[in-house]
Amino acid sequence: PALHRQRHQFVIDFVLDLGCCECVLLKQLKFHREIELLVGVDIDGVQVKKKMHGLAPLSTDYLQPSYDQLRIELYQGSVTEKDARLRGFDLVTSIELIEHLTLADVELFSEVVFGYLTPEAVIVSTPNSDFNPFLPGLVGFRHRDHKFEWTRAEFKSWAMKVCLQYGYEVELTGVGQAPPGQQERVGFCSQIGVFHRLGGKERYNMFDEDAEDVFSYTLLYSII
Ligand code: SAM
């Protein structure tokens, strides 16, 4: 393949979605042919099981066979706990998940994701509470299960701390535009941090022989 395609492949062969819920993101990602392994994790096995069979191959997949095989695995488990099978991925996504954790568990999440799983890249999204005045009729948090909603300053401060502690750099962005003229002041509806691990491509920690392998997640589904 062309060099740009090789680079692309190198970057996103293995993708892990944390808090995958009903597998909506995984269903989109499975059409990215460069991905070889797609894994979803959620603490709520019932949610995962609802729609997981939708990840099975479609008849069109058989009509257009690909030489590259995609493996999909779904696990029930908590992002606050380590599991050796999820180490060394290229990309970990955590979309609208951390605000469902207590602040103590966010600390564990940071340690597990950035300190133990050590992926090349991590995408974290969470509500931006600076934007909340633009949400009509909102009283309190956006969802009753949210443990917090961070301002941009709070999110930035968490992200910077993670970068310092675990050797990442971050770019802060978001989705959901504010009304014209307000964007600067309030930011995006949902704030997003795109983290990249510093220090090149070598997957350090991966082959740390002293570290005992931990398997705390339960496999719910696996398909090729
Ligand atoms: N990522 C999906 C999305 O953007 O549509 C779902 C987000 S949903 C608001 C949050 C999900 O995080 C739920 O499916 C919930 O079960 C899951 N979750 C909450 N705490 C978790 C934990 N400690 N470990 C793994 N998943 C967790």
PDB file of C-alpha atoms and ligand atoms in Angstrom:
ATOM      1  CA  PRO A   1       0.000   0.000   0.000  1.00  0.00           C
ATOM      2  CA  ALA A   2       0.954   3.636  -0.476  1.00  0.00           C
ATOM      3  CA  LEU A   3       3.015   5.165   2.301  1.00  0.00           C
ATOM      4  CA  HIS A   4       0.206   7.395   3.559  1.00  0.00           C
ATOM      5  CA  ARG A   5      -2.036   4.352   3.860  1.00  0.00           C
ATOM      6  CA  GLN A   6       0.643   2.422   5.741  1.00  0.00           C
ATOM      7  CA  ARG A   7       0.993   5.310   8.165  1.00  0.00           C
ATOM      8  CA  HIS A   8      -2.748   5.477   8.568  1.00  0.00           C
ATOM      9  CA  GLN A   9      -2.901   1.764   9.246  1.00  0.00           C
ATOM     10  CA  PHE A  10      -0.117   2.003  11.743  1.00  0.00           C
ATOM     11  CA  VAL A  11      -1.986   4.606  13.682  1.00  0.00           C
ATOM     12  CA  ILE A  12      -5.353   2.889  14.024  1.00  0.00           C
ATOM     13  CA  ASP A  13      -5.077  -0.880  13.830  1.00  0.00           C
ATOM     14  CA  PHE A  14      -6.379  -1.428  17.366  1.00  0.00           C
ATOM     15  CA  VAL A  15      -9.222   0.676  18.752  1.00  0.00           C
ATOM     16  CA  LEU A  16     -10.855   0.463  22.196  1.00  0.00           C
ATOM     17  CA  ASP A  17     -14.110   2.234  23.080  1.00  0.00           C
ATOM     18  CA  LEU A  18     -14.693   2.710  26.814  1.00  0.00           C
ATOM     19  CA  GLY A  19     -18.293   3.038  27.983  1.00  0.00           C
ATOM     20  CA  CYS A  20     -19.467   1.634  24.624  1.00  0.00           C
ATOM     21  CA  CYS A  21     -23.065   1.236  25.865  1.00  0.00           C
ATOM     22  CA  GLU A  22     -25.182   0.020  22.901  1.00  0.00           C
ATOM     23  CA  CYS A  23     -22.150  -0.058  20.579  1.00  0.00           C
ATOM     24  CA  VAL A  24     -23.187   2.905  18.407  1.00  0.00           C
ATOM     25  CA  LEU A  25     -19.617   4.124  17.857  1.00  0.00           C
ATOM     26  CA  LEU A  26     -18.318   0.588  17.277  1.00  0.00           C
ATOM     27  CA  LYS A  27     -20.951   0.100  14.568  1.00  0.00           C
ATOM     28  CA  GLN A  28     -19.558   3.121  12.724  1.00  0.00           C
ATOM     29  CA  LEU A  29     -15.930   2.165  13.266  1.00  0.00           C
ATOM     30  CA  LYS A  30     -16.360  -1.342  11.911  1.00  0.00           C
ATOM     31  CA  PHE A  31     -16.595   0.132   8.400  1.00  0.00           C
ATOM     32  CA  HIS A  32     -13.081   1.596   8.676  1.00  0.00           C
ATOM     33  CA  ARG A  33     -11.238  -1.126   6.882  1.00  0.00           C
ATOM     34  CA  GLU A  34      -7.833  -0.273   8.307  1.00  0.00           C
ATOM     35  CA  ILE A  35      -8.946  -1.317  11.794  1.00  0.00           C
ATOM     36  CA  GLU A  36      -7.998  -4.888  12.731  1.00  0.00           C
ATOM     37  CA  LEU A  37      -9.240  -5.104  16.282  1.00  0.00           C
ATOM     38  CA  LEU A  38     -12.187  -3.230  17.723  1.00  0.00           C
ATOM     39  CA  VAL A  39     -12.966  -3.635  21.417  1.00  0.00           C
ATOM     40  CA  GLY A  40     -15.792  -2.209  23.499  1.00  0.00           C
ATOM     41  CA  VAL A  41     -16.020  -2.108  27.294  1.00  0.00           C
ATOM     42  CA  ASP A  42     -18.947  -1.121  29.500  1.00  0.00           C
ATOM     43  CA  ILE A  43     -19.790  -1.690  33.133  1.00  0.00           C
ATOM     44  CA  ASP A  44     -23.387  -2.384  32.133  1.00  0.00           C
ATOM     45  CA  GLY A  45     -23.493  -5.762  30.401  1.00  0.00           C
ATOM     46  CA  VAL A  46     -27.262  -5.514  29.852  1.00  0.00           C
ATOM     47  CA  GLN A  47     -26.865  -2.367  27.694  1.00  0.00           C
ATOM     48  CA  VAL A  48     -24.082  -3.978  25.685  1.00  0.00           C
ATOM     49  CA  LYS A  49     -26.051  -7.166  25.035  1.00  0.00           C
ATOM     50  CA  LYS A  50     -29.078  -5.259  23.696  1.00  0.00           C
ATOM     51  CA  LYS A  51     -27.601  -4.427  20.302  1.00  0.00           C
ATOM     52  CA  MET A  52     -24.306  -6.300  20.132  1.00  0.00           C
ATOM     53  CA  HIS A  53     -25.490  -8.762  17.495  1.00  0.00           C
ATOM     54  CA  GLY A  54     -25.732  -5.807  15.125  1.00  0.00           C
ATOM     55  CA  LEU A  55     -21.929  -5.964  14.972  1.00  0.00           C
ATOM     56  CA  ALA A  56     -22.016  -9.303  13.142  1.00  0.00           C
ATOM     57  CA  PRO A  57     -21.077  -9.261   9.444  1.00  0.00           C
ATOM     58  CA  LEU A  58     -23.740  -8.004   7.033  1.00  0.00           C
ATOM     59  CA  SER A  59     -24.597  -9.817   3.812  1.00  0.00           C
ATOM     60  CA  THR A  60     -22.828  -6.993   1.938  1.00  0.00           C
ATOM     61  CA  ASP A  61     -19.647  -7.843   3.865  1.00  0.00           C
ATOM     62  CA  TYR A  62     -19.751 -11.270   2.222  1.00  0.00           C
ATOM     63  CA  LEU A  63     -20.416  -9.762  -1.218  1.00  0.00           C
ATOM     64  CA  GLN A  64     -17.361  -7.529  -0.875  1.00  0.00           C
ATOM     65  CA  PRO A  65     -14.892  -9.743   0.927  1.00  0.00           C
ATOM     66  CA  SER A  66     -11.847  -8.065   2.345  1.00  0.00           C
ATOM     67  CA  TYR A  67      -8.400  -9.505   2.811  1.00  0.00           C
ATOM     68  CA  ASP A  68      -8.098  -7.704   6.110  1.00  0.00           C
ATOM     69  CA  GLN A  69      -9.977  -9.417   8.877  1.00  0.00           C
ATOM     70  CA  LEU A  70     -11.656  -7.439  11.597  1.00  0.00           C
ATOM     71  CA  ARG A  71     -12.059  -8.913  15.057  1.00  0.00           C
ATOM     72  CA  ILE A  72     -14.569  -7.362  17.451  1.00  0.00           C
ATOM     73  CA  GLU A  73     -14.656  -8.097  21.195  1.00  0.00           C
ATOM     74  CA  LEU A  74     -16.988  -6.745  23.843  1.00  0.00           C
ATOM     75  CA  TYR A  75     -16.297  -6.880  27.557  1.00  0.00           C
ATOM     76  CA  GLN A  76     -18.217  -6.135  30.703  1.00  0.00           C
ATOM     77  CA  GLY A  77     -15.935  -4.331  33.129  1.00  0.00           C
ATOM     78  CA  SER A  78     -15.135  -1.058  34.823  1.00  0.00           C
ATOM     79  CA  VAL A  79     -12.694   1.544  33.498  1.00  0.00           C
ATOM     80  CA  THR A  80     -11.454   1.855  37.075  1.00  0.00           C
ATOM     81  CA  GLU A  81      -9.972  -1.662  36.857  1.00  0.00           C
ATOM     82  CA  LYS A  82      -7.012  -2.965  34.888  1.00  0.00           C
ATOM     83  CA  ASP A  83      -7.160  -5.696  32.286  1.00  0.00           C
ATOM     84  CA  ALA A  84      -4.015  -6.769  30.452  1.00  0.00           C
ATOM     85  CA  ARG A  85      -5.902  -7.626  27.242  1.00  0.00           C
ATOM     86  CA  LEU A  86      -6.539  -3.933  26.625  1.00  0.00           C
ATOM     87  CA  ARG A  87      -2.950  -2.702  26.779  1.00  0.00           C
ATOM     88  CA  GLY A  88      -1.039  -1.177  23.913  1.00  0.00           C
ATOM     89  CA  PHE A  89      -3.944  -0.039  21.708  1.00  0.00           C
ATOM     90  CA  ASP A  90      -3.486   2.694  19.107  1.00  0.00           C
ATOM     91  CA  LEU A  91      -6.602   4.607  20.070  1.00  0.00           C
ATOM     92  CA  VAL A  92      -8.836   4.617  23.152  1.00  0.00           C
ATOM     93  CA  THR A  93     -12.095   6.558  23.032  1.00  0.00           C
ATOM     94  CA  SER A  94     -14.095   7.625  26.072  1.00  0.00           C
ATOM     95  CA  ILE A  95     -17.177   9.482  24.859  1.00  0.00           C
ATOM     96  CA  GLU A  96     -19.426  11.053  27.524  1.00  0.00           C
ATOM     97  CA  LEU A  97     -18.224   8.604  30.175  1.00  0.00           C
ATOM     98  CA  ILE A  98     -16.082  10.296  32.841  1.00  0.00           C
ATOM     99  CA  GLU A  99     -18.898  12.515  34.143  1.00  0.00           C
ATOM    100  CA  HIS A 100     -20.632   9.291  35.268  1.00  0.00           C
ATOM    101  CA  LEU A 101     -17.711   8.529  37.612  1.00  0.00           C
ATOM    102  CA  THR A 102     -17.044   9.942  41.063  1.00  0.00           C
ATOM    103  CA  LEU A 103     -13.959  12.172  41.177  1.00  0.00           C
ATOM    104  CA  ALA A 104     -12.104   9.392  43.030  1.00  0.00           C
ATOM    105  CA  ASP A 105     -12.955   7.035  40.164  1.00  0.00           C
ATOM    106  CA  VAL A 106     -11.822   9.620  37.586  1.00  0.00           C
ATOM    107  CA  GLU A 107      -8.402   9.371  39.258  1.00  0.00           C
ATOM    108  CA  LEU A 108      -8.483   5.579  38.844  1.00  0.00           C
ATOM    109  CA  PHE A 109      -9.645   6.006  35.225  1.00  0.00           C
ATOM    110  CA  SER A 110      -6.643   8.280  34.506  1.00  0.00           C
ATOM    111  CA  GLU A 111      -4.259   5.794  36.089  1.00  0.00           C
ATOM    112  CA  VAL A 112      -5.744   2.807  34.227  1.00  0.00           C
ATOM    113  CA  VAL A 113      -6.042   4.483  30.814  1.00  0.00           C
ATOM    114  CA  PHE A 114      -2.934   6.694  30.656  1.00  0.00           C
ATOM    115  CA  GLY A 115      -0.700   4.898  33.149  1.00  0.00           C
ATOM    116  CA  TYR A 116      -1.510   1.222  32.468  1.00  0.00           C
ATOM    117  CA  LEU A 117      -3.178   0.813  29.042  1.00  0.00           C
ATOM    118  CA  THR A 118      -0.758   3.436  27.591  1.00  0.00           C
ATOM    119  CA  PRO A 119      -2.416   3.832  24.171  1.00  0.00           C
ATOM    120  CA  GLU A 120      -0.864   6.008  21.447  1.00  0.00           C
ATOM    121  CA  ALA A 121      -3.899   8.274  21.466  1.00  0.00           C
ATOM    122  CA  VAL A 122      -6.899   8.887  23.711  1.00  0.00           C
ATOM    123  CA  ILE A 123     -10.038  10.871  22.920  1.00  0.00           C
ATOM    124  CA  VAL A 124     -12.068  11.976  25.947  1.00  0.00           C
ATOM    125  CA  SER A 125     -15.325  13.896  25.663  1.00  0.00           C
ATOM    126  CA  THR A 126     -17.421  15.302  28.504  1.00  0.00           C
ATOM    127  CA  PRO A 127     -20.087  18.023  28.864  1.00  0.00           C
ATOM    128  CA  ASN A 128     -18.842  21.609  29.047  1.00  0.00           C
ATOM    129  CA  SER A 129     -20.767  23.267  31.878  1.00  0.00           C
ATOM    130  CA  ASP A 130     -19.843  26.765  30.594  1.00  0.00           C
ATOM    131  CA  PHE A 131     -22.278  25.972  27.768  1.00  0.00           C
ATOM    132  CA  ASN A 132     -25.184  24.945  30.032  1.00  0.00           C
ATOM    133  CA  PRO A 133     -26.932  28.377  30.034  1.00  0.00           C
ATOM    134  CA  PHE A 134     -27.632  27.771  26.317  1.00  0.00           C
ATOM    135  CA  LEU A 135     -29.526  24.540  27.001  1.00  0.00           C
ATOM    136  CA  PRO A 136     -33.179  25.532  27.342  1.00  0.00           C
ATOM    137  CA  GLY A 137     -34.965  24.478  30.534  1.00  0.00           C
ATOM    138  CA  LEU A 138     -31.873  22.866  32.061  1.00  0.00           C
ATOM    139  CA  VAL A 139     -31.863  22.745  35.843  1.00  0.00           C
ATOM    140  CA  GLY A 140     -28.825  21.125  37.469  1.00  0.00           C
ATOM    141  CA  PHE A 141     -26.873  18.608  35.411  1.00  0.00           C
ATOM    142  CA  ARG A 142     -27.663  17.430  31.882  1.00  0.00           C
ATOM    143  CA  HIS A 143     -28.331  13.898  33.100  1.00  0.00           C
ATOM    144  CA  ARG A 144     -29.348  12.665  36.529  1.00  0.00           C
ATOM    145  CA  ASP A 145     -26.519  10.106  36.614  1.00  0.00           C
ATOM    146  CA  HIS A 146     -23.823  12.778  36.109  1.00  0.00           C
ATOM    147  CA  LYS A 147     -21.553  13.118  39.137  1.00  0.00           C
ATOM    148  CA  PHE A 148     -20.103  16.416  37.859  1.00  0.00           C
ATOM    149  CA  GLU A 149     -19.992  18.648  34.797  1.00  0.00           C
ATOM    150  CA  TRP A 150     -16.738  20.486  34.301  1.00  0.00           C
ATOM    151  CA  THR A 151     -16.111  24.013  33.089  1.00  0.00           C
ATOM    152  CA  ARG A 152     -13.478  24.347  30.370  1.00  0.00           C
ATOM    153  CA  ALA A 153     -10.963  25.411  33.029  1.00  0.00           C
ATOM    154  CA  GLU A 154     -11.648  22.319  35.136  1.00  0.00           C
ATOM    155  CA  PHE A 155     -11.367  19.977  32.155  1.00  0.00           C
ATOM    156  CA  LYS A 156      -8.158  21.656  31.064  1.00  0.00           C
ATOM    157  CA  SER A 157      -6.674  21.362  34.521  1.00  0.00           C
ATOM    158  CA  TRP A 158      -7.469  17.602  34.668  1.00  0.00           C
ATOM    159  CA  ALA A 159      -6.069  17.110  31.147  1.00  0.00           C
ATOM    160  CA  MET A 160      -2.837  18.983  31.895  1.00  0.00           C
ATOM    161  CA  LYS A 161      -2.324  16.997  35.070  1.00  0.00           C
ATOM    162  CA  VAL A 162      -2.772  13.709  33.201  1.00  0.00           C
ATOM    163  CA  CYS A 163      -0.262  14.859  30.558  1.00  0.00           C
ATOM    164  CA  LEU A 164       2.363  15.738  33.158  1.00  0.00           C
ATOM    165  CA  GLN A 165       1.832  12.597  35.158  1.00  0.00           C
ATOM    166  CA  TYR A 166       1.764  10.045  32.339  1.00  0.00           C
ATOM    167  CA  GLY A 167       3.687  11.637  29.466  1.00  0.00           C
ATOM    168  CA  TYR A 168       1.016  12.793  27.013  1.00  0.00           C
ATOM    169  CA  GLU A 169       0.247  16.014  25.169  1.00  0.00           C
ATOM    170  CA  VAL A 170      -3.306  17.232  24.626  1.00  0.00           C
ATOM    171  CA  GLU A 171      -5.265  19.329  22.184  1.00  0.00           C
ATOM    172  CA  LEU A 172      -8.546  20.693  23.506  1.00  0.00           C
ATOM    173  CA  THR A 173     -11.477  21.017  21.140  1.00  0.00           C
ATOM    174  CA  GLY A 174     -15.185  20.155  21.089  1.00  0.00           C
ATOM    175  CA  VAL A 175     -18.426  19.718  19.192  1.00  0.00           C
ATOM    176  CA  GLY A 176     -21.713  21.645  19.247  1.00  0.00           C
ATOM    177  CA  GLN A 177     -21.357  25.319  18.400  1.00  0.00           C
ATOM    178  CA  ALA A 178     -22.640  28.152  20.553  1.00  0.00           C
ATOM    179  CA  PRO A 179     -24.855  30.884  19.000  1.00  0.00           C
ATOM    180  CA  PRO A 180     -22.964  33.361  16.765  1.00  0.00           C
ATOM    181  CA  GLY A 181     -20.662  35.633  18.763  1.00  0.00           C
ATOM    182  CA  GLN A 182     -20.776  33.454  21.900  1.00  0.00           C
ATOM    183  CA  GLN A 183     -18.362  30.694  20.888  1.00  0.00           C
ATOM    184  CA  GLU A 184     -15.251  32.374  22.323  1.00  0.00           C
ATOM    185  CA  ARG A 185     -16.925  32.969  25.650  1.00  0.00           C
ATOM    186  CA  VAL A 186     -18.595  29.611  26.305  1.00  0.00           C
ATOM    187  CA  GLY A 187     -16.847  27.089  24.050  1.00  0.00           C
ATOM    188  CA  PHE A 188     -18.453  23.930  22.665  1.00  0.00           C
ATOM    189  CA  CYS A 189     -21.456  22.048  24.042  1.00  0.00           C
ATOM    190  CA  SER A 190     -19.308  18.953  24.507  1.00  0.00           C
ATOM    191  CA  GLN A 191     -15.620  19.410  25.255  1.00  0.00           C
ATOM    192  CA  ILE A 192     -13.059  17.014  23.850  1.00  0.00           C
ATOM    193  CA  GLY A 193      -9.433  16.297  24.683  1.00  0.00           C
ATOM    194  CA  VAL A 194      -7.302  14.571  22.036  1.00  0.00           C
ATOM    195  CA  PHE A 195      -4.259  13.107  23.782  1.00  0.00           C
ATOM    196  CA  HIS A 196      -1.094  11.764  22.167  1.00  0.00           C
ATOM    197  CA  ARG A 197       1.537   9.800  23.991  1.00  0.00           C
ATOM    198  CA  LEU A 198       4.935  11.455  24.017  1.00  0.00           C
ATOM    199  CA  GLY A 199       8.104   9.609  23.171  1.00  0.00           C
ATOM    200  CA  GLY A 200       7.497   7.872  19.882  1.00  0.00           C
ATOM    201  CA  LYS A 201       5.813   4.710  18.852  1.00  0.00           C
ATOM    202  CA  GLU A 202       7.458   2.119  21.050  1.00  0.00           C
ATOM    203  CA  ARG A 203       4.877   0.456  23.235  1.00  0.00           C
ATOM    204  CA  TYR A 204       6.665   0.713  26.507  1.00  0.00           C
ATOM    205  CA  ASN A 205       5.124  -1.068  29.485  1.00  0.00           C
ATOM    206  CA  MET A 206       3.658  -3.640  27.112  1.00  0.00           C
ATOM    207  CA  PHE A 207       6.428  -6.113  27.703  1.00  0.00           C
ATOM    208  CA  ASP A 208       7.081  -5.270  31.295  1.00  0.00           C
ATOM    209  CA  GLU A 209       7.755  -8.793  32.507  1.00  0.00           C
ATOM    210  CA  ASP A 210       7.551  -7.972  36.188  1.00  0.00           C
ATOM    211  CA  ALA A 211       4.004  -6.750  35.870  1.00  0.00           C
ATOM    212  CA  GLU A 212       1.519  -9.475  36.669  1.00  0.00           C
ATOM    213  CA  ASP A 213      -1.192  -9.893  34.043  1.00  0.00           C
ATOM    214  CA  VAL A 214      -4.588  -8.933  35.383  1.00  0.00           C
ATOM    215  CA  PHE A 215      -7.815 -10.075  33.721  1.00  0.00           C
ATOM    216  CA  SER A 216     -10.723  -8.409  35.437  1.00  0.00           C
ATOM    217  CA  TYR A 217     -13.163  -8.036  32.514  1.00  0.00           C
ATOM    218  CA  THR A 218     -15.696 -10.584  31.275  1.00  0.00           C
ATOM    219  CA  LEU A 219     -15.876 -11.348  27.574  1.00  0.00           C
ATOM    220  CA  LEU A 220     -19.469 -10.926  26.362  1.00  0.00           C
ATOM    221  CA  TYR A 221     -19.085 -11.224  22.609  1.00  0.00           C
ATOM    222  CA  SER A 222     -16.422 -11.964  20.074  1.00  0.00           C
ATOM    223  CA  ILE A 223     -16.734 -12.126  16.308  1.00  0.00           C
ATOM    224  CA  ILE A 224     -14.547 -12.080  13.210  1.00  0.00           C
TER     225      ILE A 224
HETATM  226  N1  SAM B   1     -20.056   6.282  24.818  1.00  0.00           N
HETATM  227  C1  SAM B   1     -21.467   6.160  24.547  1.00  0.00           C
HETATM  228  C2  SAM B   1     -21.960   7.342  23.770  1.00  0.00           C
HETATM  229  O1  SAM B   1     -21.267   8.330  23.657  1.00  0.00           O
HETATM  230  O2  SAM B   1     -23.059   7.256  23.247  1.00  0.00           O
HETATM  231  C3  SAM B   1     -22.304   5.980  25.811  1.00  0.00           C
HETATM  232  C4  SAM B   1     -22.187   7.044  26.827  1.00  0.00           C
HETATM  233  S1  SAM B   1     -23.246   6.764  28.207  1.00  0.00           S
HETATM  234  C5  SAM B   1     -23.742   8.393  28.561  1.00  0.00           C
HETATM  235  C6  SAM B   1     -22.111   6.334  29.488  1.00  0.00           C
HETATM  236  C7  SAM B   1     -21.758   4.860  29.501  1.00  0.00           C
HETATM  237  O3  SAM B   1     -20.682   4.654  30.405  1.00  0.00           O
HETATM  238  C8  SAM B   1     -22.898   3.963  29.957  1.00  0.00           C
HETATM  239  O4  SAM B   1     -23.115   2.952  29.006  1.00  0.00           O
HETATM  240  C9  SAM B   1     -22.413   3.406  31.287  1.00  0.00           C
HETATM  241  O5  SAM B   1     -22.873   2.094  31.542  1.00  0.00           O
HETATM  242  C10 SAM B   1     -20.914   3.449  31.102  1.00  0.00           C
HETATM  243  N2  SAM B   1     -20.140   3.458  32.355  1.00  0.00           N
HETATM  244  C11 SAM B   1     -20.401   4.143  33.487  1.00  0.00           C
HETATM  245  N3  SAM B   1     -19.462   3.890  34.421  1.00  0.00           N
HETATM  246  C12 SAM B   1     -18.582   3.017  33.866  1.00  0.00           C
HETATM  247  C13 SAM B   1     -17.409   2.362  34.332  1.00  0.00           C
HETATM  248  N4  SAM B   1     -16.937   2.549  35.566  1.00  0.00           N
HETATM  249  N5  SAM B   1     -16.756   1.535  33.484  1.00  0.00           N
HETATM  250  C14 SAM B   1     -17.220   1.317  32.225  1.00  0.00           C
HETATM  251  N6  SAM B   1     -18.322   1.908  31.745  1.00  0.00           N
HETATM  252  C15 SAM B   1     -19.007   2.734  32.548  1.00  0.00           C
END
